Coordinates of N, CA and C in Angstrom, one line a residue:
X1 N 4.4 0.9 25.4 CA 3.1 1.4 24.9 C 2.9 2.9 25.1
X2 N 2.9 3.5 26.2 CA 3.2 4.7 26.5 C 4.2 5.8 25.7
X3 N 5.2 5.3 25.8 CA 6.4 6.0 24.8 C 5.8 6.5 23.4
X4 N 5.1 5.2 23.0 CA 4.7 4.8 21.5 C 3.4 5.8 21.5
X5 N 2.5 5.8 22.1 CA 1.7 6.8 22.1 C 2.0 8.1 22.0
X6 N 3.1 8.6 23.1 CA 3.3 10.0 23.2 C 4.0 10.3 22.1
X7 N 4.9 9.4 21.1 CA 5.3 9.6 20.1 C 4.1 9.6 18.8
X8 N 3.6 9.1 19.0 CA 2.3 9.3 17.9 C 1.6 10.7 18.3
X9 N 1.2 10.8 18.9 CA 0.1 12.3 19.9 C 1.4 13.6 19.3
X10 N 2.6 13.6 19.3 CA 3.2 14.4 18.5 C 3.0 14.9 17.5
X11 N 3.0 13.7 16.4 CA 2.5 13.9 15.4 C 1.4 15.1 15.4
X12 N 0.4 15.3 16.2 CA -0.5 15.9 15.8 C -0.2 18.2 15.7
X13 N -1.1 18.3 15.6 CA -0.5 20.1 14.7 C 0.1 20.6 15.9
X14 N 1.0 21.3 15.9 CA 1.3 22.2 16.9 C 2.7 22.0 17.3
X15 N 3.0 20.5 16.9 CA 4.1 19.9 17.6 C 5.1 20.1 16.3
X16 N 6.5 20.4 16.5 CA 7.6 20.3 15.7 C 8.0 19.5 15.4
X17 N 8.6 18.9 14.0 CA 9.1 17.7 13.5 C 10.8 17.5 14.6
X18 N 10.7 16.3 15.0 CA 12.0 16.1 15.5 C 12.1 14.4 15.1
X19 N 13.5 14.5 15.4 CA 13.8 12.8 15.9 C 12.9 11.6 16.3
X20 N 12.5 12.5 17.5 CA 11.9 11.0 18.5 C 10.4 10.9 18.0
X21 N 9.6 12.1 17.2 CA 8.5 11.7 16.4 C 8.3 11.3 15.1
X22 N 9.4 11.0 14.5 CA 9.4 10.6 13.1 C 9.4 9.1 13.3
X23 N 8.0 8.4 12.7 CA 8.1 6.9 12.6 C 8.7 6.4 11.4
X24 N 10.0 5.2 11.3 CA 10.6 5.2 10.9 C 10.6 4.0 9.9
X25 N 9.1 3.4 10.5 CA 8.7 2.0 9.7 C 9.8 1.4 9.0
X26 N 10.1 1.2 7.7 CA 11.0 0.3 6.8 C 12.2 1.2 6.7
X27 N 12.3 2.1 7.4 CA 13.8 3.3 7.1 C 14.2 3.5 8.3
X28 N 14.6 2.4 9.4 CA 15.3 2.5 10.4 C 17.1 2.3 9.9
X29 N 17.4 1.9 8.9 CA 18.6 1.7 8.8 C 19.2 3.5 7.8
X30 N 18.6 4.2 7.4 CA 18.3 5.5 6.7 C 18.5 6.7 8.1
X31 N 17.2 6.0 8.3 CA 17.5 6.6 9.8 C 19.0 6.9 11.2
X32 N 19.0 5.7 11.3 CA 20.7 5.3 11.9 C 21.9 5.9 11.2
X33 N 21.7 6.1 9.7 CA 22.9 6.7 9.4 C 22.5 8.3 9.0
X34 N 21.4 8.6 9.3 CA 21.1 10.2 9.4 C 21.4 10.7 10.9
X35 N 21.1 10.0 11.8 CA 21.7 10.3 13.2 C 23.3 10.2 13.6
X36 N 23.6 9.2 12.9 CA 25.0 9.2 12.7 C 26.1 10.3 12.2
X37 N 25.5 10.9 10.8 CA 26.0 11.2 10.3 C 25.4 13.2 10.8
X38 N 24.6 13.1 11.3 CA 24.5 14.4 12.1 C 25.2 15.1 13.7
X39 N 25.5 13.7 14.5 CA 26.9 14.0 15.2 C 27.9 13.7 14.9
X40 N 28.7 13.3 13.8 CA 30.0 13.1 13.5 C 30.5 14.8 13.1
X41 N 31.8 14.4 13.2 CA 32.4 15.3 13.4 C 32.6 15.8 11.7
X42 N 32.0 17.3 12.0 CA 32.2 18.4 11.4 C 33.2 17.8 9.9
X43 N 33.5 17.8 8.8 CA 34.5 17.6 7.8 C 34.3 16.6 7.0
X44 N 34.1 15.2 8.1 CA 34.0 13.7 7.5 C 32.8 14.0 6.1
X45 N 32.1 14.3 6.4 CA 31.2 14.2 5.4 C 30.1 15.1 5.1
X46 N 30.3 16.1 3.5 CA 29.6 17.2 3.8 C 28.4 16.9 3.3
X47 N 27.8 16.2 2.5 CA 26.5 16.2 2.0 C 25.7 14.9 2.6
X48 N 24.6 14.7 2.3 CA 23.9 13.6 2.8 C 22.2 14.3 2.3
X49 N 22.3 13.3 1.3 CA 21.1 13.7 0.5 C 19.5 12.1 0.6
X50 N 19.0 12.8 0.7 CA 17.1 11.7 1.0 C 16.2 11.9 0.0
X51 N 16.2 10.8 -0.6 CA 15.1 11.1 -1.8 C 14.2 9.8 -1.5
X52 N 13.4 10.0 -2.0 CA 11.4 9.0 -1.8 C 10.6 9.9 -2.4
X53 N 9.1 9.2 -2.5 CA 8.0 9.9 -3.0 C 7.6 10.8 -1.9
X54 N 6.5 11.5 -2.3 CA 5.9 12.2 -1.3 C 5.6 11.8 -0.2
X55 N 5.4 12.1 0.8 CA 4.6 11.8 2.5 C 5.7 10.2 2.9
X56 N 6.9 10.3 2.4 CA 7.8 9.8 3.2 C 8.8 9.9 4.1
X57 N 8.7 11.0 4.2 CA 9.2 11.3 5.9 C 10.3 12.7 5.3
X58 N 10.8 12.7 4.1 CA 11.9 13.7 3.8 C 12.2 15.4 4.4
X59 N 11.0 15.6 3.9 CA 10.6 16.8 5.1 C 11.0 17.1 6.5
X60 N 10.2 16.0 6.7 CA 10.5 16.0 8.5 C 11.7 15.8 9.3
X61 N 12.5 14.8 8.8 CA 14.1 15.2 8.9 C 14.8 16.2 8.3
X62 N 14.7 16.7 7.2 CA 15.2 17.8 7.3 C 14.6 19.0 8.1
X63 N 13.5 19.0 8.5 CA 13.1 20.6 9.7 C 13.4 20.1 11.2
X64 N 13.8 18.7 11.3 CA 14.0 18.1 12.7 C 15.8 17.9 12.7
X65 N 16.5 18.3 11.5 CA 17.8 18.5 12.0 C 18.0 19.9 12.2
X66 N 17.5 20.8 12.6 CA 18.1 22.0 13.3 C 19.0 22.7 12.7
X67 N 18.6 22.5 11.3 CA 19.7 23.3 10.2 C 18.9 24.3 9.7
X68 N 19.8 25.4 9.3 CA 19.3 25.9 8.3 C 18.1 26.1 7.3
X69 N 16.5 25.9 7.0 CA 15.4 25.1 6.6 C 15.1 26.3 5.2
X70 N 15.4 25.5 3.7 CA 14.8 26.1 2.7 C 14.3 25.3 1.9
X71 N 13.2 25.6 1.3 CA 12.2 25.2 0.8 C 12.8 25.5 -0.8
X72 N 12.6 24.6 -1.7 CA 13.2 25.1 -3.3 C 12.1 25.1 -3.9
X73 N 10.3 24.9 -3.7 CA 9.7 24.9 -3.9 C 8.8 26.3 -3.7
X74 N 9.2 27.1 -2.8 CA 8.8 28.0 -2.6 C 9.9 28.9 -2.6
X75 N 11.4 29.0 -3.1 CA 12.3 29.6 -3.5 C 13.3 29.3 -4.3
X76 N 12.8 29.2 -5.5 CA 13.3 28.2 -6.4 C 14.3 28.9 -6.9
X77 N 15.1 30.1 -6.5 CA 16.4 30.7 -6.9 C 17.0 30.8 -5.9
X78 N 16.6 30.4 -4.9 CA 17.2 30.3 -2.9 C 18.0 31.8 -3.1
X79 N 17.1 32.8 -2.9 CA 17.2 33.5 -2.6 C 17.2 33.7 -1.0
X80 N 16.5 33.1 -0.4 CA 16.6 33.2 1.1 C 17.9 32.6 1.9
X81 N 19.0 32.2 0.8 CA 20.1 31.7 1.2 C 20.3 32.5 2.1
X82 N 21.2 32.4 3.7 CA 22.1 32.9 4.4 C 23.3 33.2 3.4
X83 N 24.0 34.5 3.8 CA 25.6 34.6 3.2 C 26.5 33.7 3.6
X84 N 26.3 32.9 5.1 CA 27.0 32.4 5.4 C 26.0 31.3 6.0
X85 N 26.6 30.2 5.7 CA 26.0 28.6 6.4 C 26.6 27.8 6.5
X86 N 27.1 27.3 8.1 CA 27.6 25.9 8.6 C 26.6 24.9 8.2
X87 N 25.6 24.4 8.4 CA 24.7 23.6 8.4 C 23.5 23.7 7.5
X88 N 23.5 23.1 6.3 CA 21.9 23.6 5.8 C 21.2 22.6 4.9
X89 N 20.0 22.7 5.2 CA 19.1 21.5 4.7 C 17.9 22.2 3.4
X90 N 17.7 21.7 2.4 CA 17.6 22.2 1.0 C 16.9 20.9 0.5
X91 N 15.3 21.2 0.9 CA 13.9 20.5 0.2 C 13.9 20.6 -1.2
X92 N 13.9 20.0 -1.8 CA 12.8 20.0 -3.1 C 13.8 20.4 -3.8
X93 N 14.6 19.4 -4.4 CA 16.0 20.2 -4.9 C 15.5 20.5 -6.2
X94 N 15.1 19.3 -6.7 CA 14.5 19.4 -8.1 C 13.8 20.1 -8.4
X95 N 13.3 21.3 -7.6 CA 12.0 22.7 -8.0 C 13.4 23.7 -8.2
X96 N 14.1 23.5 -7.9 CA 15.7 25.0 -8.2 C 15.9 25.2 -9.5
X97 N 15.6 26.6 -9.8 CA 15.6 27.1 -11.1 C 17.7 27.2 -11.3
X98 N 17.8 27.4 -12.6 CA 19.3 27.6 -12.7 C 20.3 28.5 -12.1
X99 N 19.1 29.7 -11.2 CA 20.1 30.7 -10.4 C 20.1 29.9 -9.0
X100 N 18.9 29.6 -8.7 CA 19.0 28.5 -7.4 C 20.1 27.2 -7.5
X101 N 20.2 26.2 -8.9 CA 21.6 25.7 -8.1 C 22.7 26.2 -8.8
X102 N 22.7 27.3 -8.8 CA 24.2 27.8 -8.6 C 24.8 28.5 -7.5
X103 N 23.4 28.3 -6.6 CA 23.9 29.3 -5.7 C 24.1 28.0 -4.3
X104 N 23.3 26.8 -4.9 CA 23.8 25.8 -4.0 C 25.0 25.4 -4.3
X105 N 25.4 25.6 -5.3 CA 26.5 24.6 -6.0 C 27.8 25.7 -4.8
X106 N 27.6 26.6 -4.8 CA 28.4 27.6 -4.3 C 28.6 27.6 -2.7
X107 N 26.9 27.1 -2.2 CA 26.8 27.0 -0.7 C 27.7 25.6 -0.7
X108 N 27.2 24.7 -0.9 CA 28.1 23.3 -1.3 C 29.5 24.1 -0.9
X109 N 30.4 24.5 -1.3 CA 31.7 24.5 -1.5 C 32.5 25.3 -0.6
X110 N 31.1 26.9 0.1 CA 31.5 26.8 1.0 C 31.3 26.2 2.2
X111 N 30.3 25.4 2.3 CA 29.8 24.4 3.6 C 31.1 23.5 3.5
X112 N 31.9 23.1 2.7 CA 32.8 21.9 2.5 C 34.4 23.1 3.0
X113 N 34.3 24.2 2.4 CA 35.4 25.0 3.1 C 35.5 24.7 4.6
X114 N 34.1 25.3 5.0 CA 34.1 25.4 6.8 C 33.8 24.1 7.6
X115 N 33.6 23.0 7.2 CA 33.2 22.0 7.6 C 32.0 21.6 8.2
X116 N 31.4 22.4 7.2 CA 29.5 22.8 7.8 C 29.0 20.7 7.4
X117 N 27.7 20.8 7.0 CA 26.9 20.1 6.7 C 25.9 20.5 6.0
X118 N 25.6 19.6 4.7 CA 24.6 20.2 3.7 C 23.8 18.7 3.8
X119 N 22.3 19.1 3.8 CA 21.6 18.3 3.8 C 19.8 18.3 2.9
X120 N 20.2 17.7 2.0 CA 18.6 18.1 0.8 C 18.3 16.9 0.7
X121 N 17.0 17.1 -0.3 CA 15.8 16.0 -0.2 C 15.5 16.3 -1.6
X122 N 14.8 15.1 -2.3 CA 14.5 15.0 -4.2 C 13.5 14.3 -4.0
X123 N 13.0 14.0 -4.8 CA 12.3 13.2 -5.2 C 12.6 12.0 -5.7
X124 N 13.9 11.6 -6.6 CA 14.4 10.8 -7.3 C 15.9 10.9 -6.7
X125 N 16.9 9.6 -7.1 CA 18.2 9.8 -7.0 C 19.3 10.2 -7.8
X126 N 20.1 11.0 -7.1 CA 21.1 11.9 -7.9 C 21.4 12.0 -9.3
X127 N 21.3 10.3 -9.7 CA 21.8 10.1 -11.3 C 20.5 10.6 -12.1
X128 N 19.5 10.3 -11.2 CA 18.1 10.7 -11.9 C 17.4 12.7 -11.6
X129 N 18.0 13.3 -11.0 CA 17.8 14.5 -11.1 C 18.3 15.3 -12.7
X130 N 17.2 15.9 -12.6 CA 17.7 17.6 -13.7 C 18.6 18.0 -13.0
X131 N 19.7 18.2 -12.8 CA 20.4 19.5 -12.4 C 21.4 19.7 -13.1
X132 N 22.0 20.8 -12.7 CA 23.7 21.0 -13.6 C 24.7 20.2 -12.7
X133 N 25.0 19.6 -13.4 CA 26.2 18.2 -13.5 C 27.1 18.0 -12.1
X134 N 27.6 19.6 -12.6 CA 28.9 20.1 -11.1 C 28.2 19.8 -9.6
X135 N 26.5 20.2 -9.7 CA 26.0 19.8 -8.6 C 25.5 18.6 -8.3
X136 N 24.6 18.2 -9.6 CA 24.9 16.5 -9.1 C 25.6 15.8 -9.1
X137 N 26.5 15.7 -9.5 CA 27.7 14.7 -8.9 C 28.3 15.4 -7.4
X138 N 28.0 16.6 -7.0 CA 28.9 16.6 -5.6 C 27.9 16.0 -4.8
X139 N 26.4 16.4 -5.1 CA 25.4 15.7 -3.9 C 25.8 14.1 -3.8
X140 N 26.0 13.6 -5.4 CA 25.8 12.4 -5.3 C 27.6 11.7 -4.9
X141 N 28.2 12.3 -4.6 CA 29.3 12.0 -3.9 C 29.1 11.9 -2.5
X142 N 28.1 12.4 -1.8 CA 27.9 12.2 -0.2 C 27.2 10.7 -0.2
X143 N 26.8 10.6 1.6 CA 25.7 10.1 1.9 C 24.4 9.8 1.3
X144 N 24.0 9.0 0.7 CA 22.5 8.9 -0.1 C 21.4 7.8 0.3
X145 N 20.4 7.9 0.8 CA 19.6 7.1 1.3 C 18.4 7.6 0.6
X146 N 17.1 6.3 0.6 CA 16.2 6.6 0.1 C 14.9 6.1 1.5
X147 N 13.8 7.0 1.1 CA 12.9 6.8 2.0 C 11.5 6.1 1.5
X148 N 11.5 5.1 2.3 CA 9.9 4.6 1.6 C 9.0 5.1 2.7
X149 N 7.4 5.4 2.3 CA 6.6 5.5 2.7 C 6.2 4.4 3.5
X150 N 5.3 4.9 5.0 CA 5.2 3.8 5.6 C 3.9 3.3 4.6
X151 N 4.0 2.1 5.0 CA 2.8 1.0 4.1 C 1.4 1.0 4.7
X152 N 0.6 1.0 4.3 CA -1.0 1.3 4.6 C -0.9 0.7 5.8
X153 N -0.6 -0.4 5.9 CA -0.7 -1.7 7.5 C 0.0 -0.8 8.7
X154 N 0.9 0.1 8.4 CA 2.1 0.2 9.7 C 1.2 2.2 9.9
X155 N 0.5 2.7 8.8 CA -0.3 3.9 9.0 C -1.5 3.6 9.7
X156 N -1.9 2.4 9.2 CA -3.5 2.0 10.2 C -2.9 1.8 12.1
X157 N -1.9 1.6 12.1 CA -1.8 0.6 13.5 C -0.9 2.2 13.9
X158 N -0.8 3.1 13.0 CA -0.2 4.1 13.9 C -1.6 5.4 14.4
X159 N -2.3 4.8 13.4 CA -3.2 5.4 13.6 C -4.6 5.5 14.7
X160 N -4.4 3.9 14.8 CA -5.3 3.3 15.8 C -4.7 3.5 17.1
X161 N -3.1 4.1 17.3 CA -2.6 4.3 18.6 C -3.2 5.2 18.7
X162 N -2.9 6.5 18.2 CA -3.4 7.8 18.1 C -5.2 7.9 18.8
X163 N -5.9 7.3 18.0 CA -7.3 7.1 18.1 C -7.6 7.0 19.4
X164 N -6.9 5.3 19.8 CA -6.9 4.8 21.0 C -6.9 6.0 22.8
X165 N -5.5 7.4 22.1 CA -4.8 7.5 22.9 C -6.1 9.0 23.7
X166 N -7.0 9.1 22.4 CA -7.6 10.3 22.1 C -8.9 9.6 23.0
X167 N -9.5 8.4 23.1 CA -10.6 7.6 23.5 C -11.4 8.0 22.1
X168 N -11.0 7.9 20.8 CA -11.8 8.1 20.0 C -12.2 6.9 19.6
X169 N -13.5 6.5 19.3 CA -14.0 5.0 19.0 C -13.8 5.3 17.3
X170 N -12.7 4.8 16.5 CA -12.5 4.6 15.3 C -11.9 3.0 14.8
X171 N -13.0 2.2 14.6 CA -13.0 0.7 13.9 C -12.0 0.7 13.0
X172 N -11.7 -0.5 12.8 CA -10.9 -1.0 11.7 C -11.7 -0.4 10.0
X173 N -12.8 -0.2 10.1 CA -13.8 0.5 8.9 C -13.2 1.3 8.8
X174 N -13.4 2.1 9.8 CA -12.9 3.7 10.0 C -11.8 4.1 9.7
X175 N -11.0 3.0 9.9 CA -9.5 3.5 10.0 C -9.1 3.0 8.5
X176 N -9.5 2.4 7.5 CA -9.1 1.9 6.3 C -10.1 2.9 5.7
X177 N -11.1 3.6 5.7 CA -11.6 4.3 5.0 C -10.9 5.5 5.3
X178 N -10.4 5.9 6.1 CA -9.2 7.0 6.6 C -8.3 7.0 5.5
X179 N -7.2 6.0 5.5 CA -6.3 6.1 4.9 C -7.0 5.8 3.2
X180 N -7.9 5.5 3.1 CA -8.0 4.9 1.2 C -8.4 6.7 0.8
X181 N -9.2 7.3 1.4 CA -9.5 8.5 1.1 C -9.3 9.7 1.3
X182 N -8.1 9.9 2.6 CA -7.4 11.1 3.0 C -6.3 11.0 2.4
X183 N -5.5 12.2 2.6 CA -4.0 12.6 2.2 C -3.5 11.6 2.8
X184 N -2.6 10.6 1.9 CA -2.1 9.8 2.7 C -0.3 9.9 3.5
X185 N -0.4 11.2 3.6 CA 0.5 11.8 4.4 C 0.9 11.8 5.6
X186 N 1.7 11.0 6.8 CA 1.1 10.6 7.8 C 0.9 12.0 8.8
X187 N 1.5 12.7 8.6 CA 1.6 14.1 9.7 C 0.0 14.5 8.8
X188 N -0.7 14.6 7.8 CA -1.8 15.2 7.4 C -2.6 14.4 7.9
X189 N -2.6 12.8 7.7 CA -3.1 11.8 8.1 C -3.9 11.9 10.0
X190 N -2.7 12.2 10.8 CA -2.9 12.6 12.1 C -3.7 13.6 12.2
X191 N -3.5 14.5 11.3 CA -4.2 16.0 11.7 C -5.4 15.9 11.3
X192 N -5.8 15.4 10.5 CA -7.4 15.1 9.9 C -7.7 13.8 11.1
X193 N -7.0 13.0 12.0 CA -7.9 12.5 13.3 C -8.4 13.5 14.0
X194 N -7.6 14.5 14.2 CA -7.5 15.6 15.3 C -9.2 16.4 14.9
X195 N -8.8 16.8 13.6 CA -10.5 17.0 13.2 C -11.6 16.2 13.5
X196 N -11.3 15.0 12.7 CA -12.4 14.3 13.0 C -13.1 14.6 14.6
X197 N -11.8 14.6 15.3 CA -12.2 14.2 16.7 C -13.5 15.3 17.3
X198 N -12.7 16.9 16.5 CA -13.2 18.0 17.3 C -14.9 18.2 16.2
X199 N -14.7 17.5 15.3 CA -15.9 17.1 14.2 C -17.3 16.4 14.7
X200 N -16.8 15.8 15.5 CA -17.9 14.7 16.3 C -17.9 15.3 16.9
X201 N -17.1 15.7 18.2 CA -17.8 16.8 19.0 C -19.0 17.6 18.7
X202 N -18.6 18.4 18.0 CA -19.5 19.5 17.7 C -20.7 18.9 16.9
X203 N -21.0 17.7 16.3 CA -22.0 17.5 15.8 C -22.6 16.2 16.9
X204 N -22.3 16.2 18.1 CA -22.0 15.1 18.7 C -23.0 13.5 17.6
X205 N -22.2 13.4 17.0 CA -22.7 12.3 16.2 C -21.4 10.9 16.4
X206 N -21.7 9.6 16.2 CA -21.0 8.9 16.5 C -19.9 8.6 15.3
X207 N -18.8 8.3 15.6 CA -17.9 8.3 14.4 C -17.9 6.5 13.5
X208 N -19.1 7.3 12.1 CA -19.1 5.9 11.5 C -18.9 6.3 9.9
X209 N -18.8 5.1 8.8 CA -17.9 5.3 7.9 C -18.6 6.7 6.8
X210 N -20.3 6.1 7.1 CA -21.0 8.0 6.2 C -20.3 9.4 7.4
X211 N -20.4 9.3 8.5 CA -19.8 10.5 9.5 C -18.3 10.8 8.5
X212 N -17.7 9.7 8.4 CA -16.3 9.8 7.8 C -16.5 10.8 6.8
X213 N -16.8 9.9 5.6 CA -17.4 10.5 4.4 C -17.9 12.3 4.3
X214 N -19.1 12.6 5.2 CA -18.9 13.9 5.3 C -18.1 14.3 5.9
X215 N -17.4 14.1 6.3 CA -16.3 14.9 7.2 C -15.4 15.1 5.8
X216 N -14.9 14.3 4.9 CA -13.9 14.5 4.5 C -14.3 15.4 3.4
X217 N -15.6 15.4 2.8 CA -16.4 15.6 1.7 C -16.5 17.2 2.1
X218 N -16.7 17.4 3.2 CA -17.0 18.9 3.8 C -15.8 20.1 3.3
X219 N -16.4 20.9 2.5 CA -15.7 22.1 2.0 C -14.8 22.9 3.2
X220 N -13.4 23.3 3.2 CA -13.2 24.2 3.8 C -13.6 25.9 3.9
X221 N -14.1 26.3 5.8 CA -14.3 27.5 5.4 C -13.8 28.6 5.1

């Protein structure tokens, strides 16, 4: 119980995505061959690509493997490429404009020269990406796993750790009107407890489902 808490209380802002806080709900077997395939040895295998919908975990393994971290959504020509990369992990493949994958297609071939590791995230799988050909077929030649979102039931009871761990009084109300109306993201999901919590505080009002409601309703300043 303790473990599981301090692994939840992670989650919350401030803390870096790693391993031991990523809940793994229905992608423990995704998971096992992403740990796997991040200490094996250097050559065996240079790609390993993670595709799911949004707010299933893709992100956070890639900023919690300690690679290289670019975003193709906010550099959609990867321009921020290093000249040189053993190790690199490449979000949002599907936002790369046509100078961006060519310059993966390129990092690709030298990450496979030096025995680096290349590691990206989509939305969709390989056969189903836009990209130019040469690139998807080499991604889709690696490792390919897909991520599901945890399910409303496994976010409520992660959530009610969290709550629990905080002494925040948040009901089963509370906690379903949480998830039906927040980002259902679980790292956003966490972070909007963390408000709520410091929300009530300052209004010292008790946390009930109208409290919810303006809380969420409330404009940022």
């Amino acid at each position: 119980m303790v473990a599981m808490r301090q692994l939840l209380l992670d989650l919350l802002p401030g803390n870096a995505p790693s391993l031991e806080n990523f809940i793994p709900g229905a992608n423990e077997e995704a998971l096992c061959a992403f740990q796997d395939w991040l200490v094996a040895p250097s050559g065996e295998e240079t790609a390993f690509l993670l595709w799911g919908e949004p707010g299933s975990g893709k992100s956070h393994l890639l900023k919690a493997s300690g690679f290289f971290y670019l975003d193709a959504k906010q550099d959609r020509a990867s321009s921020s490429l290093p000249e040189t990369a053993c190790n690199l992990a490449v979000d949002h493949i599907e936002s790369l404009d046509e100078t961006g994958q060519i310059a993966l297609f390129h990092a690709f071939n030298q990450i496979r020269l030096y025995h680096g590791k290349l590691l990206v995230a989509a939305a969709a799988p390989p056969a189903k990406l836009t990209l130019r050909e040469d690139l998807r077929t080499r991604l889709g030649s690696g490792l390919v796993y897909r991520l599901n979102a945890l399910s409303d039931a496994e976010k409520k009871t992660a959530l009610a750790f969290i709550a629990a761990a905080r002494s925040l009084p948040l009901g089963d109300d509370g906690l379903d009107y949480l998830i039906s109306h927040a980002n259902r993201d679980m790292r956003i999901l966490a972070s909007t407890l963390a408000q709520l919590d410091r929300y009530s505080l300052e209004q010292k009002r008790p946390i009930t489902v109208p409290f919810l409601r303006a809380m969420l309703d409330k404009p940022e300043p």
